[in-house]
PDB file of C-alpha atoms in Angstrom:
ATOM      1  CA  MET W   1      15.124  -6.429 -10.923  1.00 39.00           C
ATOM      2  CA  ARG W   2      11.137  -5.246  -9.903  1.00 46.00           C
ATOM      3  CA  GLY W   3      10.654  -0.794 -10.035  1.00 39.00           C
ATOM      4  CA  PHE W   4      11.890   1.498 -10.808  1.00 32.00           C
ATOM      5  CA  GLY W   5      12.606   4.988  -9.614  1.00 37.00           C
ATOM      6  CA  HIS W   6      12.388   8.900 -10.620  1.00 39.00           C
ATOM      7  CA  SER W   7      15.265  11.463 -11.416  1.00 39.00           C
ATOM      8  CA  SER W   8      16.305  13.455  -8.569  1.00 41.00           C
ATOM      9  CA  PRO W   9      18.470  16.352  -7.789  1.00 41.00           C
ATOM     10  CA  ASN W  10      19.845  14.393  -4.574  1.00 46.00           C
ATOM     11  CA  PRO W  11      23.510  12.264  -5.494  1.00 41.00           C
ATOM     12  CA  ILE W  12      23.140   9.300  -4.155  1.00 41.00           C
ATOM     13  CA  SER W  13      19.058   9.102  -5.579  1.00 48.00           C
ATOM     14  CA  TRP W  14      20.079  10.245  -9.063  1.00 42.00           C
ATOM     15  CA  LEU W  15      23.052   7.074  -8.437  1.00 41.00           C
ATOM     16  CA  PHE W  16      20.697   5.009  -6.890  1.00 45.00           C
ATOM     17  CA  TYR W  17      17.596   5.154  -9.351  1.00 48.00           C
ATOM     18  CA  ALA W  18      20.264   5.265 -12.515  1.00 42.00           C
ATOM     19  CA  SER W  19      21.152   1.763 -12.013  1.00 42.00           C
ATOM     20  CA  ALA W  20      18.122   1.016 -12.212  1.00 46.00           C
ATOM     21  CA  TYR W  21      16.689   1.368 -15.837  1.00 44.00           C
ATOM     22  CA  ARG W  22      14.959  -0.178 -18.410  1.00 42.00           C
ATOM     23  CA  THR W  23      15.710  -3.277 -17.820  1.00 46.00           C
ATOM     24  CA  HIS W  24      13.842  -6.249 -19.983  1.00 44.00           C
ATOM     25  CA  MET W  25       9.277  -5.901 -18.975  1.00 50.00           C
ATOM     26  CA  PRO W  26       6.530  -7.368 -20.613  1.00 53.00           C
ATOM     27  CA  THR W  27       4.118  -4.624 -23.065  1.00 59.00           C
ATOM     28  CA  ASP W  28       1.068  -4.150 -19.933  1.00 61.00           C
ATOM     29  CA  THR W  29      -0.757  -1.865 -19.109  1.00 64.00           C
ATOM     30  CA  ALA W  30      -2.863  -0.768 -15.738  1.00 58.00           C
ATOM     31  CA  ALA W  31      -6.101  -2.195 -17.678  1.00 61.00           C
ATOM     32  CA  THR W  32      -4.999  -5.216 -17.913  1.00 71.00           C
ATOM     33  CA  ASP W  33      -2.538  -5.450 -15.497  1.00 80.00           C
ATOM     34  CA  HIS W  34      -3.389  -7.401 -12.340  1.00 88.00           C
ATOM     35  CA  PHE W  35      -2.060  -8.833  -9.207  1.00 91.00           C
ATOM     36  CA  ALA W  36      -2.696 -11.174  -6.643  1.00 94.00           C
ATOM     37  CA  ILE W  37      -3.867 -11.484  -3.031  1.00 95.00           C
ATOM     38  CA  ALA W  38      -5.030 -14.823  -0.908  1.00 93.00           C
ATOM     39  CA  GLY W  39      -5.343 -16.466  -3.928  1.00 93.00           C
ATOM     40  CA  ARG W  40      -7.547 -13.546  -5.667  1.00 95.00           C
ATOM     41  CA  GLU W  41      -6.828 -11.811  -8.260  1.00 96.00           C
ATOM     42  CA  TYR W  42      -7.546  -7.747  -8.178  1.00 96.00           C
ATOM     43  CA  HIS W  43      -7.201  -5.398 -10.902  1.00 94.00           C
ATOM     44  CA  SER W  44      -7.022  -2.263  -8.699  1.00 96.00           C
ATOM     45  CA  ARG W  45      -3.910  -1.586  -6.794  1.00 97.00           C
ATOM     46  CA  LEU W  46      -5.078   0.830  -4.635  1.00 98.00           C
ATOM     47  CA  LEU W  47      -6.760   0.068  -1.171  1.00 98.00           C
ATOM     48  CA  VAL W  48      -8.389   2.451   0.307  1.00 97.00           C
ATOM     49  CA  GLY W  49      -9.452   2.852   4.225  1.00 95.00           C
ATOM     50  CA  THR W  50     -12.713   4.273   5.590  1.00 94.00           C
ATOM     51  CA  GLY W  51     -11.993   6.752   8.406  1.00 91.00           C
ATOM     52  CA  LYS W  52     -12.335  10.651   8.728  1.00 92.00           C
ATOM     53  CA  TYR W  53     -14.600  10.589   6.367  1.00 94.00           C
ATOM     54  CA  GLN W  54     -17.348  13.212   7.031  1.00 93.00           C
ATOM     55  CA  ASP W  55     -19.610  10.465   6.826  1.00 92.00           C
ATOM     56  CA  LEU W  56     -20.788   6.882   5.503  1.00 92.00           C
ATOM     57  CA  ASP W  57     -22.197   8.616   2.068  1.00 93.00           C
ATOM     58  CA  GLU W  58     -18.914  10.441   1.678  1.00 96.00           C
ATOM     59  CA  THR W  59     -16.952   7.297   2.222  1.00 95.00           C
ATOM     60  CA  ALA W  60     -19.212   5.383  -0.273  1.00 95.00           C
ATOM     61  CA  ARG W  61     -18.879   8.378  -2.884  1.00 96.00           C
ATOM     62  CA  ALA W  62     -15.035   8.592  -1.824  1.00 97.00           C
ATOM     63  CA  ILE W  63     -14.313   4.817  -2.552  1.00 97.00           C
ATOM     64  CA  GLU W  64     -16.122   4.718  -5.457  1.00 97.00           C
ATOM     65  CA  ALA W  65     -14.504   7.375  -6.997  1.00 98.00           C
ATOM     66  CA  SER W  66     -11.172   5.476  -6.364  1.00 98.00           C
ATOM     67  CA  GLY W  67     -11.565   2.074  -7.895  1.00 97.00           C
ATOM     68  CA  ALA W  68     -10.402   0.162  -5.382  1.00 97.00           C
ATOM     69  CA  GLU W  69     -11.514  -3.472  -4.370  1.00 97.00           C
ATOM     70  CA  ILE W  70      -9.824  -3.773  -1.890  1.00 97.00           C
ATOM     71  CA  VAL W  71     -11.808  -1.485   1.490  1.00 97.00           C
ATOM     72  CA  THR W  72      -9.764  -1.604   5.026  1.00 96.00           C
ATOM     73  CA  ILE W  73     -12.168  -1.017   8.268  1.00 94.00           C
ATOM     74  CA  ALA W  74     -10.952  -0.916  11.804  1.00 92.00           C
ATOM     75  CA  VAL W  75     -12.546  -3.183  13.679  1.00 89.00           C
ATOM     76  CA  ARG W  76     -12.462  -1.183  17.250  1.00 85.00           C
ATOM     77  CA  ARG W  77     -13.425   2.011  15.535  1.00 83.00           C
ATOM     78  CA  SER W  78     -16.348   1.170  13.320  1.00 85.00           C
ATOM     79  CA  ASN W  79     -19.395  -1.175  13.924  1.00 79.00           C
ATOM     80  CA  LEU W  80     -19.388  -3.931  11.668  1.00 79.00           C
ATOM     81  CA  GLY W  81     -22.497  -5.098  13.457  1.00 73.00           C
ATOM     82  CA  GLN W  82     -21.162  -5.159  17.154  1.00 74.00           C
ATOM     83  CA  THR W  83     -23.375  -2.542  18.229  1.00 78.00           C
ATOM     84  CA  PRO W  84     -26.915  -3.439  17.174  1.00 81.00           C
ATOM     85  CA  GLY W  85     -28.749  -0.298  16.202  1.00 78.00           C
ATOM     86  CA  GLU W  86     -26.395   1.633  14.845  1.00 81.00           C
ATOM     87  CA  PRO W  87     -25.224   2.373  11.007  1.00 83.00           C
ATOM     88  CA  ASN W  88     -23.408  -0.768   9.659  1.00 84.00           C
ATOM     89  CA  ILE W  89     -20.332   0.371   7.521  1.00 88.00           C
ATOM     90  CA  LEU W  90     -21.344  -2.294   5.842  1.00 89.00           C
ATOM     91  CA  ASP W  91     -24.342  -1.679   4.674  1.00 88.00           C
ATOM     92  CA  VAL W  92     -22.752   1.298   2.282  1.00 90.00           C
ATOM     93  CA  LEU W  93     -19.937  -0.809   1.846  1.00 91.00           C
ATOM     94  CA  PRO W  94     -21.211  -4.136   0.639  1.00 91.00           C
ATOM     95  CA  PRO W  95     -18.876  -7.791   1.323  1.00 92.00           C
ATOM     96  CA  ASP W  96     -20.297  -9.054  -2.156  1.00 91.00           C
ATOM     97  CA  ARG W  97     -18.691  -6.255  -4.113  1.00 94.00           C
ATOM     98  CA  TYR W  98     -15.913  -5.453  -2.136  1.00 96.00           C
ATOM     99  CA  THR W  99     -13.150  -7.210  -0.172  1.00 96.00           C
ATOM    100  CA  ILE W 100     -13.331  -6.237   3.168  1.00 96.00           C
ATOM    101  CA  LEU W 101      -9.463  -5.955   4.949  1.00 97.00           C
ATOM    102  CA  PRO W 102     -10.512  -5.598   8.588  1.00 96.00           C
ATOM    103  CA  ASN W 103      -7.289  -4.828  10.212  1.00 96.00           C
ATOM    104  CA  THR W 104      -6.087  -3.712  14.257  1.00 97.00           C
ATOM    105  CA  ALA W 105      -5.839   0.082  14.341  1.00 94.00           C
ATOM    106  CA  GLY W 106      -5.674   1.251  17.678  1.00 94.00           C
ATOM    107  CA  CYS W 107      -3.632  -2.039  18.871  1.00 96.00           C
ATOM    108  CA  TYR W 108      -0.532  -1.495  21.164  1.00 97.00           C
ATOM    109  CA  ASP W 109       0.437  -4.533  22.457  1.00 97.00           C
ATOM    110  CA  ALA W 110       0.201  -8.177  20.476  1.00 98.00           C
ATOM    111  CA  GLU W 111      -2.328  -9.881  22.954  1.00 98.00           C
ATOM    112  CA  THR W 112      -5.071  -7.513  21.641  1.00 97.00           C
ATOM    113  CA  ALA W 113      -4.521  -7.290  18.269  1.00 98.00           C
ATOM    114  CA  VAL W 114      -4.631 -11.134  18.127  1.00 98.00           C
ATOM    115  CA  ARG W 115      -7.644 -10.566  19.856  1.00 97.00           C
ATOM    116  CA  THR W 116      -9.089  -7.771  17.743  1.00 96.00           C
ATOM    117  CA  CYS W 117      -8.196 -10.318  14.717  1.00 97.00           C
ATOM    118  CA  ARG W 118     -10.352 -12.924  16.193  1.00 96.00           C
ATOM    119  CA  LEU W 119     -13.023 -10.346  16.694  1.00 94.00           C
ATOM    120  CA  ALA W 120     -13.396  -9.304  13.183  1.00 94.00           C
ATOM    121  CA  ARG W 121     -13.605 -13.248  11.951  1.00 95.00           C
ATOM    122  CA  GLU W 122     -16.806 -13.683  13.922  1.00 93.00           C
ATOM    123  CA  LEU W 123     -18.288 -11.084  13.081  1.00 90.00           C
ATOM    124  CA  LEU W 124     -17.678 -11.792   9.282  1.00 91.00           C
ATOM    125  CA  ASP W 125     -18.637 -15.218   9.080  1.00 90.00           C
ATOM    126  CA  GLY W 126     -15.315 -16.697   9.514  1.00 90.00           C
ATOM    127  CA  HIS W 127     -13.106 -14.702   7.597  1.00 91.00           C
ATOM    128  CA  GLN W 128      -9.468 -15.004   7.543  1.00 96.00           C
ATOM    129  CA  LEU W 129      -8.003 -11.914   5.809  1.00 97.00           C
ATOM    130  CA  VAL W 130      -6.507  -9.213   7.420  1.00 98.00           C
ATOM    131  CA  LYS W 131      -4.468  -6.441   8.245  1.00 98.00           C
ATOM    132  CA  LEU W 132      -2.158  -6.346  11.401  1.00 98.00           C
ATOM    133  CA  GLU W 133      -1.315  -3.117  12.675  1.00 97.00           C
ATOM    134  CA  VAL W 134       0.249  -2.935  16.119  1.00 98.00           C
ATOM    135  CA  LEU W 135       1.506   0.084  17.324  1.00 97.00           C
ATOM    136  CA  GLY W 136       4.015   2.006  19.223  1.00 96.00           C
ATOM    137  CA  ASP W 137       2.963   4.645  20.937  1.00 92.00           C
ATOM    138  CA  GLU W 138       0.744   6.989  19.984  1.00 91.00           C
ATOM    139  CA  LYS W 139       2.563  10.505  18.962  1.00 91.00           C
ATOM    140  CA  THR W 140       4.392   8.644  16.026  1.00 92.00           C
ATOM    141  CA  LEU W 141       2.009   5.780  15.645  1.00 93.00           C
ATOM    142  CA  PHE W 142       5.241   3.657  14.207  1.00 95.00           C
ATOM    143  CA  PRO W 143       4.887  -0.320  14.644  1.00 96.00           C
ATOM    144  CA  ASP W 144       6.278  -2.288  16.999  1.00 97.00           C
ATOM    145  CA  VAL W 145       8.357  -4.244  15.424  1.00 97.00           C
ATOM    146  CA  ILE W 146       8.809  -6.906  18.352  1.00 98.00           C
ATOM    147  CA  ALA W 147       4.815  -7.096  19.162  1.00 98.00           C
ATOM    148  CA  THR W 148       4.209  -6.984  15.383  1.00 98.00           C
ATOM    149  CA  LEU W 149       5.958 -10.794  14.987  1.00 98.00           C
ATOM    150  CA  LYS W 150       4.691 -11.770  17.814  1.00 98.00           C
ATOM    151  CA  ALA W 151       1.836 -10.938  16.848  1.00 98.00           C
ATOM    152  CA  ALA W 152       2.052 -12.263  13.008  1.00 98.00           C
ATOM    153  CA  GLU W 153       2.747 -15.372  14.081  1.00 98.00           C
ATOM    154  CA  GLU W 154       0.479 -16.441  16.289  1.00 98.00           C
ATOM    155  CA  LEU W 155      -2.274 -15.392  13.353  1.00 98.00           C
ATOM    156  CA  VAL W 156      -0.613 -17.403  11.025  1.00 98.00           C
ATOM    157  CA  LYS W 157      -0.717 -20.954  13.403  1.00 98.00           C
ATOM    158  CA  ASP W 158      -4.671 -19.628  13.528  1.00 97.00           C
ATOM    159  CA  GLY W 159      -4.823 -19.713  10.140  1.00 97.00           C
ATOM    160  CA  PHE W 160      -5.158 -16.106   9.239  1.00 98.00           C
ATOM    161  CA  GLN W 161      -4.639 -14.811   5.807  1.00 98.00           C
ATOM    162  CA  VAL W 162      -1.738 -11.526   7.332  1.00 98.00           C
ATOM    163  CA  MET W 163      -1.340  -8.670   5.280  1.00 98.00           C
ATOM    164  CA  VAL W 164       1.284  -6.748   7.864  1.00 98.00           C
ATOM    165  CA  TYR W 165       1.713  -2.979   8.353  1.00 98.00           C
ATOM    166  CA  THR W 166       5.729  -2.993   9.370  1.00 97.00           C
ATOM    167  CA  ASN W 167       8.695   0.037   9.273  1.00 97.00           C
ATOM    168  CA  ASP W 168      10.592   0.414   6.741  1.00 96.00           C
ATOM    169  CA  ASP W 169      13.290  -2.887   7.297  1.00 97.00           C
ATOM    170  CA  PRO W 170      13.948  -4.844   4.730  1.00 97.00           C
ATOM    171  CA  ILE W 171      15.457  -7.315   7.308  1.00 98.00           C
ATOM    172  CA  ILE W 172      12.456  -7.282   9.485  1.00 98.00           C
ATOM    173  CA  ALA W 173       9.939  -7.712   5.998  1.00 98.00           C
ATOM    174  CA  ARG W 174      12.253 -10.672   5.318  1.00 97.00           C
ATOM    175  CA  HIS W 175      11.314 -11.946   8.844  1.00 98.00           C
ATOM    176  CA  LEU W 176       7.480 -11.353   8.378  1.00 98.00           C
ATOM    177  CA  GLU W 177       7.431 -12.812   5.159  1.00 98.00           C
ATOM    178  CA  GLU W 178       8.876 -16.675   6.254  1.00 98.00           C
ATOM    179  CA  ILE W 179       6.195 -16.038   8.837  1.00 97.00           C
ATOM    180  CA  GLY W 180       4.091 -16.497   6.674  1.00 98.00           C
ATOM    181  CA  CYS W 181       2.534 -13.309   6.417  1.00 98.00           C
ATOM    182  CA  ILE W 182       0.811 -13.220   2.417  1.00 98.00           C
ATOM    183  CA  ALA W 183       1.770  -9.213   1.990  1.00 98.00           C
ATOM    184  CA  VAL W 184       4.303  -6.674   3.643  1.00 98.00           C
ATOM    185  CA  MET W 185       3.279  -3.341   4.266  1.00 98.00           C
ATOM    186  CA  PRO W 186       6.189  -0.922   5.353  1.00 98.00           C
ATOM    187  CA  LEU W 187       5.217   2.294   5.657  1.00 97.00           C
ATOM    188  CA  ALA W 188       6.158   5.423   3.591  1.00 96.00           C
ATOM    189  CA  ALA W 189       5.834   7.455   6.113  1.00 95.00           C
ATOM    190  CA  PRO W 190       3.948   8.077   9.654  1.00 95.00           C
ATOM    191  CA  ILE W 191       0.789   7.475   9.682  1.00 95.00           C
ATOM    192  CA  GLY W 192      -1.338  10.192   8.353  1.00 94.00           C
ATOM    193  CA  SER W 193       1.820  12.623   7.819  1.00 95.00           C
ATOM    194  CA  GLY W 194       1.172  12.419   4.352  1.00 95.00           C
ATOM    195  CA  LEU W 195       4.878  13.438   3.916  1.00 96.00           C
ATOM    196  CA  GLY W 196       5.298  10.953   0.835  1.00 96.00           C
ATOM    197  CA  ILE W 197       7.951   8.199   0.886  1.00 96.00           C
ATOM    198  CA  ARG W 198      11.129   9.400   2.856  1.00 95.00           C
ATOM    199  CA  ASN W 199      13.189   6.800   2.100  1.00 95.00           C
ATOM    200  CA  PRO W 200      12.963   4.850  -1.602  1.00 96.00           C
ATOM    201  CA  LEU W 201      16.400   3.135  -1.415  1.00 96.00           C
ATOM    202  CA  ASN W 202      14.378   0.738   1.546  1.00 97.00           C
ATOM    203  CA  ILE W 203      11.217   0.099   0.204  1.00 97.00           C
ATOM    204  CA  ARG W 204      12.934  -0.893  -3.064  1.00 96.00           C
ATOM    205  CA  THR W 205      15.284  -3.392  -1.358  1.00 97.00           C
ATOM    206  CA  ILE W 206      11.986  -4.276  -0.267  1.00 98.00           C
ATOM    207  CA  VAL W 207      10.532  -4.775  -3.234  1.00 97.00           C
ATOM    208  CA  GLU W 208      13.895  -7.091  -4.879  1.00 96.00           C
ATOM    209  CA  ASN W 209      13.478  -9.078  -2.307  1.00 96.00           C
ATOM    210  CA  ALA W 210      10.385  -9.937  -1.457  1.00 96.00           C
ATOM    211  CA  ARG W 211       8.622 -13.022  -3.177  1.00 96.00           C
ATOM    212  CA  VAL W 212       5.094 -11.630  -1.353  1.00 97.00           C
ATOM    213  CA  PRO W 213       3.050  -8.902  -2.449  1.00 97.00           C
ATOM    214  CA  VAL W 214       4.614  -5.689  -1.303  1.00 98.00           C
ATOM    215  CA  LEU W 215       2.084  -2.639  -1.086  1.00 98.00           C
ATOM    216  CA  VAL W 216       3.216   1.153   0.550  1.00 98.00           C
ATOM    217  CA  ASP W 217       1.092   1.735   3.502  1.00 96.00           C
ATOM    218  CA  ALA W 218       0.805   5.425   5.353  1.00 94.00           C
ATOM    219  CA  GLY W 219       2.241   8.736   4.561  1.00 95.00           C
ATOM    220  CA  VAL W 220       1.302   9.169   1.209  1.00 97.00           C
ATOM    221  CA  GLY W 221      -0.001  12.937   1.258  1.00 97.00           C
ATOM    222  CA  THR W 222      -1.200  13.239  -2.726  1.00 97.00           C
ATOM    223  CA  ALA W 223      -1.479  11.896  -6.550  1.00 98.00           C
ATOM    224  CA  SER W 224       2.258  11.948  -6.571  1.00 97.00           C
ATOM    225  CA  ASP W 225       3.283   9.774  -3.993  1.00 97.00           C
ATOM    226  CA  ALA W 226       1.557   6.897  -4.892  1.00 98.00           C
ATOM    227  CA  ALA W 227       3.167   7.495  -8.044  1.00 98.00           C
ATOM    228  CA  VAL W 228       6.458   6.887  -6.827  1.00 97.00           C
ATOM    229  CA  ALA W 229       4.858   4.121  -4.930  1.00 97.00           C
ATOM    230  CA  MET W 230       4.320   2.253  -7.978  1.00 97.00           C
ATOM    231  CA  GLU W 231       7.435   3.419  -9.912  1.00 97.00           C
ATOM    232  CA  LEU W 232       9.291   2.018  -7.413  1.00 96.00           C
ATOM    233  CA  GLY W 233       7.669  -1.433  -8.092  1.00 96.00           C
ATOM    234  CA  CYS W 234       5.532  -1.991  -5.262  1.00 97.00           C
ATOM    235  CA  ASP W 235       2.411  -4.057  -6.175  1.00 97.00           C
ATOM    236  CA  GLY W 236      -0.130  -1.422  -4.628  1.00 97.00           C
ATOM    237  CA  VAL W 237      -0.443   1.120  -1.949  1.00 98.00           C
ATOM    238  CA  LEU W 238      -3.306   1.437   1.037  1.00 98.00           C
ATOM    239  CA  MET W 239      -3.981   4.835   2.061  1.00 97.00           C
ATOM    240  CA  ASN W 240      -6.965   6.549   3.657  1.00 96.00           C
ATOM    241  CA  THR W 241      -6.012  10.262   5.036  1.00 97.00           C
ATOM    242  CA  ALA W 242      -4.571  11.106   2.072  1.00 97.00           C
ATOM    243  CA  ILE W 243      -7.913  11.123   0.585  1.00 98.00           C
ATOM    244  CA  ALA W 244     -10.695  11.611   3.110  1.00 97.00           C
ATOM    245  CA  ALA W 245      -8.506  14.426   5.237  1.00 97.00           C
ATOM    246  CA  ALA W 246      -8.285  16.076   0.778  1.00 97.00           C
ATOM    247  CA  ARG W 247     -10.389  19.605   0.677  1.00 97.00           C
ATOM    248  CA  ASP W 248     -12.998  17.346  -1.959  1.00 98.00           C
ATOM    249  CA  PRO W 249     -12.250  13.588  -1.278  1.00 98.00           C
ATOM    250  CA  VAL W 250     -14.262  12.440  -3.756  1.00 98.00           C
ATOM    251  CA  LEU W 251     -11.910  14.079  -6.354  1.00 98.00           C
ATOM    252  CA  MET W 252      -8.802  13.823  -4.994  1.00 98.00           C
ATOM    253  CA  ALA W 253      -9.851   9.576  -4.475  1.00 98.00           C
ATOM    254  CA  SER W 254     -10.305   9.347  -8.318  1.00 98.00           C
ATOM    255  CA  ALA W 255      -6.711  11.673  -8.883  1.00 98.00           C
ATOM    256  CA  MET W 256      -5.287   8.654  -6.926  1.00 98.00           C
ATOM    257  CA  ARG W 257      -7.002   6.116  -8.744  1.00 98.00           C
ATOM    258  CA  LYS W 258      -5.132   8.212 -12.147  1.00 98.00           C
ATOM    259  CA  ALA W 259      -2.011   8.224 -10.039  1.00 98.00           C
ATOM    260  CA  ILE W 260      -1.890   4.253  -9.409  1.00 97.00           C
ATOM    261  CA  GLU W 261      -2.329   3.057 -12.692  1.00 96.00           C
ATOM    262  CA  ALA W 262       0.262   5.887 -14.450  1.00 96.00           C
ATOM    263  CA  GLY W 263       3.116   5.184 -11.757  1.00 97.00           C
ATOM    264  CA  ARG W 264       2.557   1.417 -12.822  1.00 96.00           C
ATOM    265  CA  GLU W 265       2.510   1.705 -16.774  1.00 95.00           C
ATOM    266  CA  ALA W 266       5.572   3.515 -15.975  1.00 95.00           C
ATOM    267  CA  TYR W 267       6.890   1.182 -14.310  1.00 95.00           C
ATOM    268  CA  LEU W 268       6.188  -1.399 -16.821  1.00 95.00           C
ATOM    269  CA  ALA W 269       7.154   0.658 -19.495  1.00 94.00           C
ATOM    270  CA  GLY W 270      10.592   1.403 -18.073  1.00 93.00           C
ATOM    271  CA  ARG W 271      11.938   4.591 -17.574  1.00 89.00           C
ATOM    272  CA  MET W 272      15.022   6.191 -19.368  1.00 90.00           C
ATOM    273  CA  ALA W 273      17.978   6.218 -17.681  1.00 88.00           C
ATOM    274  CA  PRO W 274      18.762   9.628 -16.089  1.00 87.00           C
ATOM    275  CA  LYS W 275      21.439  11.395 -17.635  1.00 88.00           C
ATOM    276  CA  ARG W 276      23.875  14.768 -15.822  1.00 88.00           C
ATOM    277  CA  PHE W 277      23.867  16.416 -18.807  1.00 88.00           C
ATOM    278  CA  ALA W 278      21.617  16.617 -22.068  1.00 86.00           C
ATOM    279  CA  SER W 279      20.603  14.934 -24.720  1.00 77.00           C
ATOM    280  CA  ALA W 280      19.236  16.281 -28.269  1.00 72.00           C
ATOM    281  CA  SER W 281      15.621  15.007 -28.875  1.00 71.00           C
ATOM    282  CA  SER W 282      16.560  14.966 -32.479  1.00 65.00           C
ATOM    283  CA  PRO W 283      19.756  13.448 -33.414  1.00 62.00           C
ATOM    284  CA  ILE W 284      22.271  16.266 -35.185  1.00 60.00           C
ATOM    285  CA  GLU W 285      23.364  13.613 -37.707  1.00 63.00           C
ATOM    286  CA  GLY W 286      22.802  13.762 -40.864  1.00 59.00           C
ATOM    287  CA  LEU W 287      21.442  17.897 -40.746  1.00 58.00           C
ATOM    288  CA  PHE W 288      20.178  19.596 -44.219  1.00 57.00           C
ATOM    289  CA  PHE W 289      22.247  22.735 -43.720  1.00 59.00           C
TER     290      PHE W 289
END
């Protein structure tokens, strides 16, 4: 069992988490822990986006504070060199320091998403690692799962290493893994909503059955949301709006960094079993009076 939740007043959630406590885990800390994407090891399990900041300076400072090693950039909304003479985001986020993860934000069909990934590969000198998202409509920004499957299959055949945004359906997650995606990224809640993890049961099911990294993507609002994702056993969390839309993005980036580390260590430690009634911190046997 890969993850541990937290106690909840909801009876269904309580029973679910109660059945999942305290399996044997290795002694480890967030400082020594790491995970792999496309054969490369990373120590930070926080991945961050680059949109919605006031300017490139704030972008750079927030990402520095987050400790992120993987930075995702919307190819259709950012200048990676396709617009000469305009500020290039790679000037403040150099590829020799960060792993650049071009994404297909703003794509509403498989063909556009595939074309966007190929453009990113050209702009980034053959870069194969991409984040695929194909959206269903502009109001919800939910993924179009059918188009996502189609695009993922074509990109994998074309040699791309695909990290894929999807809904929280364990069956779809399995299909995307079978296609050859190197990471599955289920949403916690709608993009930019800040609602936190709406369906921890499904996220946990995806984690338990996956053989590739699982990263929560979209819907995180604050540090506690990130910690919950990690306590469920996710390999990481990708976020943008939760940091960029905060009153102080740099400070929120720092908070998110700590939340990811705390949640991961809590998962590795193995939470206590939730109990319905009180349990004294000190034993009552052997009292002197």
